[in-house]
Amino acid sequence: MGSWAVVTGATDGIGKVYAEKLAKIGLNVVLVSRSPEKLKAVENEISAGSNVQVKTVAVDFGDGNHIYERIEKELQGLEIGVLVNNVGMAYKNPSYFLEVDREDHAKIINVNIFSCVMMTNIILPQMIDRKKGVIVNISSASAMMPSPLLATYSASKVFVDYFSQALEREYKDKGIIIQSVLPFFVKTNMSKIKKSSFFMPTPATYVDQAIGTIGVASKTFGCLAHALQGFVVQGLAPDWLVDYVSLKMHIDIRKRALRKKQK
Ligand SMILES: NC(=O)c1ccc[n+]([C@@H]2O[C@H](COP(=O)([O-])OP(=O)(O)OC[C@H]3O[C@@H](n4cnc5c(N)ncnc54)[C@H](OP(=O)(O)O)[C@@H]3O)[C@@H](O)[C@H]2O)c1
């Protein structure tokens, strides 16, 4: 039957490319994402481009606890070698904490944090039984420093990063690779970036490099351009400057978004 990779948030952006690339190297893939139509389209695309099996599970990770029983059932009997916890949700635009609905804060926590914990909890035991497996958790460069106007989002990504690092130390002796990935901007729907560049790559360019770091780095910015940005932010720029730039950038993006909404 062969080994499977499970990818959450697999119908667009970074997650879709992970799914495509894992299929290209011969893994069957389970796509776990929200929209059934998009799942069908990606299933067809992957099936047309490779000889692997593709299975889809339509769930909204924002819904919280009750979805995991169904996910666990759908995954029963599959030998899962790779889990990519990619699904993520951010604010529509950078916003002050009280401008974001309470419901959206809860959804961000469910989608970004709870999904990562629960999917790992479902899949890790069989990896431990086989003494091998790979778990890739997509955090964010916004976990490196406090990100004003993205408070709940960036704090959720700190969780993902620390969760990964702690598990990596717990389970590396058991043959499990656990990786935390911290992208800066990638051209996707979430980032709303319209044009890619060296520092804001397409998901294809980004994942192409990020996937090569599995088993090499337990924590990575994922691609060369982002490693350079990380070096500047962590190693060269003083904290006050990073704070100033981050606050100003998010206030400016918020203002532009509000102006656009008013038009
Ligand atoms: N793009 C960036 O600049 C950037 C930077 C740092 C970190 N990241 C992280 O990278 C990861 C992927 O981001 P992306 O930019 O590739 O996002 P994206 O292009 O917006 O894709 C998100 C994927 O997740 C699915 N999804 C969203 N909400 C969901 C939910 N509630 N339940 C189930 N599936 C859901 C979407 O499916 P539907 O379309 O059906 O909703 C889509 O397949 C996220 O964890 C994000 O935080 C991204």
Short mmCIF file of C-alpha atoms and ligand atoms in Angstrom, two decimals:
data_model
loop_
_atom_site.label_atom_id
_atom_site.label_comp_id
_atom_site.label_asym_id
_atom_site.label_seq_id
_atom_site.Cartn_x
_atom_site.Cartn_y
_atom_site.Cartn_z
CA MET A 1 0.00 0.00 0.00
CA GLY A 2 2.99 2.33 0.52
CA SER A 3 3.71 5.13 2.85
CA TRP A 4 1.53 8.25 3.21
CA ALA A 5 2.09 11.94 3.85
CA VAL A 6 -0.62 13.99 5.54
CA VAL A 7 -0.73 17.72 4.79
CA THR A 8 -3.12 20.17 6.48
CA GLY A 9 -4.22 23.29 4.62
CA ALA A 10 -3.26 21.51 1.43
CA THR A 11 -5.32 23.20 -1.28
CA ASP A 12 -3.38 26.43 -1.68
CA GLY A 13 -0.12 28.22 -1.06
CA ILE A 14 2.65 26.52 0.87
CA GLY A 15 0.65 23.42 1.87
CA LYS A 16 -0.37 22.60 -1.68
CA VAL A 17 3.24 22.64 -2.84
CA TYR A 18 4.34 20.39 0.05
CA ALA A 19 1.61 17.92 -0.99
CA GLU A 20 2.64 18.06 -4.65
CA LYS A 21 6.32 17.61 -3.89
CA LEU A 22 5.76 14.73 -1.47
CA ALA A 23 3.62 13.03 -4.12
CA LYS A 24 6.39 13.59 -6.68
CA ILE A 25 8.83 11.63 -4.49
CA GLY A 26 6.36 8.75 -4.36
CA LEU A 27 4.40 9.22 -1.16
CA ASN A 28 0.63 8.76 -1.21
CA VAL A 29 -0.96 11.91 0.15
CA VAL A 30 -3.87 12.80 2.40
CA LEU A 31 -5.03 16.37 1.85
CA VAL A 32 -6.82 17.76 4.91
CA SER A 33 -8.36 21.12 4.15
CA ARG A 34 -11.56 23.16 4.21
CA SER A 35 -13.16 23.49 0.81
CA PRO A 36 -14.37 20.22 -0.83
CA GLU A 37 -14.22 21.75 -4.34
CA LYS A 38 -10.62 22.85 -3.91
CA LEU A 39 -9.74 19.46 -2.42
CA LYS A 40 -11.19 17.71 -5.48
CA ALA A 41 -9.25 20.01 -7.84
CA VAL A 42 -5.93 19.42 -6.05
CA GLU A 43 -6.63 15.67 -5.84
CA ASN A 44 -7.14 15.63 -9.63
CA GLU A 45 -4.00 17.68 -10.26
CA ILE A 46 -1.80 15.43 -8.12
CA SER A 47 -3.32 12.22 -9.49
CA ALA A 48 -2.69 13.44 -13.05
CA GLY A 49 0.96 14.26 -12.31
CA SER A 50 2.00 11.12 -10.40
CA ASN A 51 1.19 7.49 -9.71
CA VAL A 52 0.37 7.87 -6.05
CA GLN A 53 -2.93 7.53 -4.20
CA VAL A 54 -4.63 10.69 -3.01
CA LYS A 55 -7.20 10.87 -0.24
CA THR A 56 -9.03 13.99 0.89
CA VAL A 57 -10.59 14.97 4.19
CA ALA A 58 -12.75 18.11 4.24
CA VAL A 59 -12.74 19.76 7.66
CA ASP A 60 -12.72 23.26 9.06
CA PHE A 61 -9.98 23.38 11.70
CA GLY A 62 -11.66 26.51 13.06
CA ASP A 63 -14.47 24.28 14.34
CA GLY A 64 -12.38 22.98 17.24
CA ASN A 65 -12.41 19.68 19.08
CA HIS A 66 -15.07 17.51 17.43
CA ILE A 67 -13.41 17.21 13.98
CA TYR A 68 -10.51 15.08 15.23
CA GLU A 69 -12.51 11.92 15.83
CA ARG A 70 -13.45 11.95 12.15
CA ILE A 71 -9.91 12.76 10.99
CA GLU A 72 -8.56 9.89 13.11
CA LYS A 73 -11.11 7.50 11.54
CA GLU A 74 -10.22 8.63 8.01
CA LEU A 75 -6.52 8.01 8.70
CA GLN A 76 -7.04 4.57 10.24
CA GLY A 77 -4.95 1.83 8.63
CA LEU A 78 -2.66 4.22 6.72
CA GLU A 79 1.08 3.97 7.29
CA ILE A 80 1.92 7.64 7.71
CA GLY A 81 5.56 8.61 7.30
CA VAL A 82 5.22 12.39 6.99
CA LEU A 83 2.93 14.95 8.61
CA VAL A 84 3.01 18.59 7.51
CA ASN A 85 1.12 20.79 9.97
CA ASN A 86 0.72 23.70 7.59
CA VAL A 87 -2.81 25.00 8.07
CA GLY A 88 -2.84 28.56 9.34
CA MET A 89 -5.10 31.53 9.68
CA ALA A 90 -4.15 35.16 10.21
CA TYR A 91 -6.06 38.40 10.75
CA LYS A 92 -7.69 39.73 7.60
CA ASN A 93 -5.35 42.72 8.00
CA PRO A 94 -3.04 43.82 10.79
CA SER A 95 -5.39 45.12 13.49
CA TYR A 96 -5.39 46.23 17.08
CA PHE A 97 -6.35 43.38 19.42
CA LEU A 98 -9.81 44.75 20.24
CA GLU A 99 -10.66 45.33 16.57
CA VAL A 100 -10.62 41.56 15.96
CA ASP A 101 -13.81 39.61 16.79
CA ARG A 102 -13.58 37.29 19.77
CA GLU A 103 -14.65 34.48 17.44
CA ASP A 104 -11.69 35.12 15.14
CA HIS A 105 -9.22 35.01 18.03
CA ALA A 106 -10.70 31.61 18.98
CA LYS A 107 -10.50 30.41 15.38
CA ILE A 108 -6.84 31.44 15.07
CA ILE A 109 -6.06 29.42 18.20
CA ASN A 110 -8.00 26.40 16.90
CA VAL A 111 -6.53 26.53 13.38
CA ASN A 112 -2.92 27.42 14.21
CA ILE A 113 -2.36 25.78 17.60
CA PHE A 114 -4.95 23.09 18.29
CA SER A 115 -4.65 21.51 14.82
CA CYS A 116 -0.92 21.10 15.30
CA VAL A 117 -1.28 19.47 18.72
CA MET A 118 -4.14 17.16 17.70
CA MET A 119 -2.75 16.03 14.33
CA THR A 120 0.57 15.26 16.03
CA ASN A 121 -1.24 13.41 18.79
CA ILE A 122 -3.11 11.28 16.25
CA ILE A 123 -0.14 10.43 14.02
CA LEU A 124 2.97 10.37 16.23
CA PRO A 125 2.19 7.05 18.01
CA GLN A 126 2.43 4.98 14.80
CA MET A 127 5.66 6.78 13.86
CA ILE A 128 7.12 5.85 17.24
CA ASP A 129 6.07 2.21 16.75
CA ARG A 130 8.01 2.16 13.45
CA LYS A 131 10.87 4.24 14.92
CA LYS A 132 10.72 6.67 12.00
CA GLY A 133 8.72 9.60 10.80
CA VAL A 134 8.88 13.27 9.85
CA ILE A 135 6.74 16.07 11.26
CA VAL A 136 7.07 19.52 9.69
CA ASN A 137 5.35 22.36 11.54
CA ILE A 138 4.87 25.66 9.72
CA SER A 139 5.40 28.48 12.20
CA SER A 140 6.28 31.99 11.00
CA ALA A 141 9.05 34.58 11.22
CA SER A 142 6.49 36.60 13.17
CA ALA A 143 7.28 34.17 16.03
CA MET A 144 10.79 35.65 16.29
CA MET A 145 9.75 38.92 17.88
CA PRO A 146 6.52 40.38 19.24
CA SER A 147 4.36 41.45 16.27
CA PRO A 148 2.08 44.32 17.25
CA LEU A 149 -1.24 44.38 15.37
CA LEU A 150 -0.87 40.62 14.82
CA ALA A 151 -0.79 39.70 18.51
CA THR A 152 -2.86 36.50 18.57
CA TYR A 153 -1.48 35.29 15.23
CA SER A 154 2.19 35.85 16.07
CA ALA A 155 1.77 34.40 19.58
CA SER A 156 0.14 31.30 18.05
CA LYS A 157 3.21 30.89 15.85
CA VAL A 158 5.49 31.12 18.90
CA PHE A 159 3.48 28.19 20.26
CA VAL A 160 4.04 26.21 17.06
CA ASP A 161 7.78 26.91 17.14
CA TYR A 162 8.26 26.05 20.84
CA PHE A 163 5.98 23.00 20.55
CA SER A 164 8.14 21.74 17.66
CA GLN A 165 11.41 22.39 19.42
CA ALA A 166 10.28 20.69 22.62
CA LEU A 167 8.95 17.63 20.77
CA GLU A 168 12.11 17.46 18.69
CA ARG A 169 14.16 17.13 21.88
CA GLU A 170 11.69 14.58 23.32
CA TYR A 171 11.52 12.30 20.30
CA LYS A 172 14.73 12.62 18.27
CA ASP A 173 16.17 9.53 20.01
CA LYS A 174 13.11 7.59 18.83
CA GLY A 175 13.92 8.18 15.17
CA ILE A 176 11.43 11.01 14.64
CA ILE A 177 12.45 14.18 12.78
CA ILE A 178 10.48 17.22 13.92
CA GLN A 179 11.09 20.48 12.14
CA SER A 180 9.93 24.04 12.80
CA VAL A 181 9.74 26.22 9.67
CA LEU A 182 9.60 30.02 10.01
CA PRO A 183 8.82 31.73 6.71
CA PHE A 184 8.94 35.49 6.16
CA PHE A 185 6.64 36.67 3.35
CA VAL A 186 5.68 34.13 0.66
CA LYS A 187 3.39 35.08 -2.24
CA THR A 188 0.12 33.43 -1.21
CA ASN A 189 -3.51 34.36 -0.56
CA MET A 190 -2.74 34.78 3.11
CA SER A 191 0.07 37.32 2.61
CA LYS A 192 -1.90 39.10 -0.16
CA ILE A 193 1.40 39.66 -1.99
CA LYS A 194 0.66 40.08 -5.67
CA LYS A 195 4.14 39.83 -7.18
CA SER A 196 6.90 37.48 -6.11
CA SER A 197 10.50 38.61 -5.67
CA PHE A 198 13.75 37.23 -4.27
CA PHE A 199 12.69 38.06 -0.72
CA MET A 200 8.99 37.20 -1.26
CA PRO A 201 9.16 33.97 -3.24
CA THR A 202 6.37 31.92 -4.74
CA PRO A 203 5.29 28.90 -2.67
CA ALA A 204 6.96 26.66 -5.29
CA THR A 205 10.36 28.35 -4.88
CA TYR A 206 9.96 28.47 -1.12
CA VAL A 207 8.97 24.84 -0.58
CA ASP A 208 11.53 23.61 -3.10
CA GLN A 209 14.25 24.91 -0.77
CA ALA A 210 12.43 24.24 2.52
CA ILE A 211 11.88 20.57 1.75
CA GLY A 212 15.62 20.15 1.24
CA THR A 213 16.23 21.19 4.87
CA ILE A 214 14.22 18.28 6.35
CA GLY A 215 16.60 16.14 8.37
CA VAL A 216 19.29 18.84 8.10
CA ALA A 217 17.87 21.63 10.30
CA SER A 218 15.36 21.22 13.11
CA LYS A 219 14.55 24.93 12.89
CA THR A 220 14.76 26.83 9.61
CA PHE A 221 13.63 29.95 7.79
CA GLY A 222 13.10 27.59 4.87
CA CYS A 223 14.90 29.36 2.03
CA LEU A 224 18.06 31.36 1.45
CA ALA A 225 16.30 34.72 1.08
CA HIS A 226 14.50 34.24 4.37
CA ALA A 227 17.65 33.02 6.12
CA LEU A 228 19.28 36.32 5.09
CA GLN A 229 16.33 38.27 6.46
CA GLY A 230 16.48 36.20 9.65
CA PHE A 231 20.20 36.93 10.00
CA VAL A 232 19.57 40.68 9.75
CA VAL A 233 16.63 40.62 12.18
CA GLN A 234 18.28 38.31 14.73
CA GLY A 235 21.96 39.04 14.34
CA LEU A 236 22.49 42.56 12.98
CA ALA A 237 19.61 44.93 13.67
CA PRO A 238 19.13 46.20 17.24
CA ASP A 239 15.86 45.13 18.92
CA TRP A 240 14.53 48.72 19.06
CA LEU A 241 14.90 49.03 15.27
CA VAL A 242 13.17 45.67 14.62
CA ASP A 243 10.34 46.74 16.96
CA TYR A 244 10.04 50.13 15.25
CA VAL A 245 10.00 48.69 11.70
CA SER A 246 7.52 45.94 12.61
CA LEU A 247 5.08 48.35 14.32
CA LYS A 248 5.33 50.92 11.53
CA MET A 249 4.91 48.30 8.78
CA HIS A 250 1.78 46.85 10.40
CA ILE A 251 0.25 50.29 11.09
CA ASP A 252 0.87 51.27 7.44
CA ILE A 253 -0.66 48.03 6.10
CA ARG A 254 -3.69 48.55 8.37
CA LYS A 255 -4.14 52.14 7.14
CA ARG A 256 -3.91 51.08 3.49
CA ALA A 257 -6.43 48.26 4.07
CA LEU A 258 -8.88 50.65 5.78
CA ARG A 259 -8.52 53.19 2.93
CA LYS A 260 -9.19 50.43 0.38
CA LYS A 261 -12.28 49.32 2.30
CA GLN A 262 -13.67 52.86 2.37
CA LYS A 263 -13.34 53.29 -1.43
N1 LIG B 1 2.32 33.30 3.21
C1 LIG B 1 3.15 33.84 4.07
O1 LIG B 1 3.73 34.91 3.84
C2 LIG B 1 3.41 33.13 5.38
C3 LIG B 1 4.40 33.65 6.22
C4 LIG B 1 4.66 33.02 7.42
C5 LIG B 1 3.97 31.88 7.77
N2 LIG B 1 3.01 31.39 6.94
C6 LIG B 1 2.30 30.18 7.36
O2 LIG B 1 2.32 29.23 6.32
C7 LIG B 1 1.15 28.41 6.39
C8 LIG B 1 0.48 28.37 5.03
O3 LIG B 1 0.12 29.69 4.67
P1 LIG B 1 -0.23 30.12 3.17
O4 LIG B 1 0.24 31.52 3.05
O5 LIG B 1 0.24 29.08 2.23
O6 LIG B 1 -1.81 30.14 3.26
P2 LIG B 1 -2.93 30.12 2.10
O7 LIG B 1 -2.33 30.30 0.76
O8 LIG B 1 -3.96 31.07 2.57
O9 LIG B 1 -3.48 28.61 2.19
C9 LIG B 1 -4.09 28.18 3.35
C10 LIG B 1 -4.56 26.76 3.17
O10 LIG B 1 -5.16 26.35 4.39
C11 LIG B 1 -6.54 26.03 4.18
N3 LIG B 1 -7.31 26.52 5.31
C12 LIG B 1 -7.40 27.78 5.76
N4 LIG B 1 -8.19 27.84 6.84
C13 LIG B 1 -8.61 26.58 7.08
C14 LIG B 1 -9.46 25.99 8.03
N5 LIG B 1 -10.06 26.73 8.97
N6 LIG B 1 -9.68 24.65 7.99
C15 LIG B 1 -9.10 23.91 7.04
N7 LIG B 1 -8.28 24.40 6.09
C16 LIG B 1 -8.05 25.72 6.10
C17 LIG B 1 -6.91 26.76 2.92
O11 LIG B 1 -8.02 26.11 2.33
P3 LIG B 1 -9.28 26.96 1.80
O12 LIG B 1 -8.76 27.79 0.68
O13 LIG B 1 -10.29 25.96 1.40
O14 LIG B 1 -9.70 27.80 2.96
C18 LIG B 1 -5.64 26.61 2.11
O15 LIG B 1 -5.53 25.33 1.56
C19 LIG B 1 0.27 29.02 7.50
O16 LIG B 1 0.45 28.29 8.68
C20 LIG B 1 0.83 30.42 7.65
O17 LIG B 1 0.61 30.93 8.94
C21 LIG B 1 2.71 31.98 5.75
#
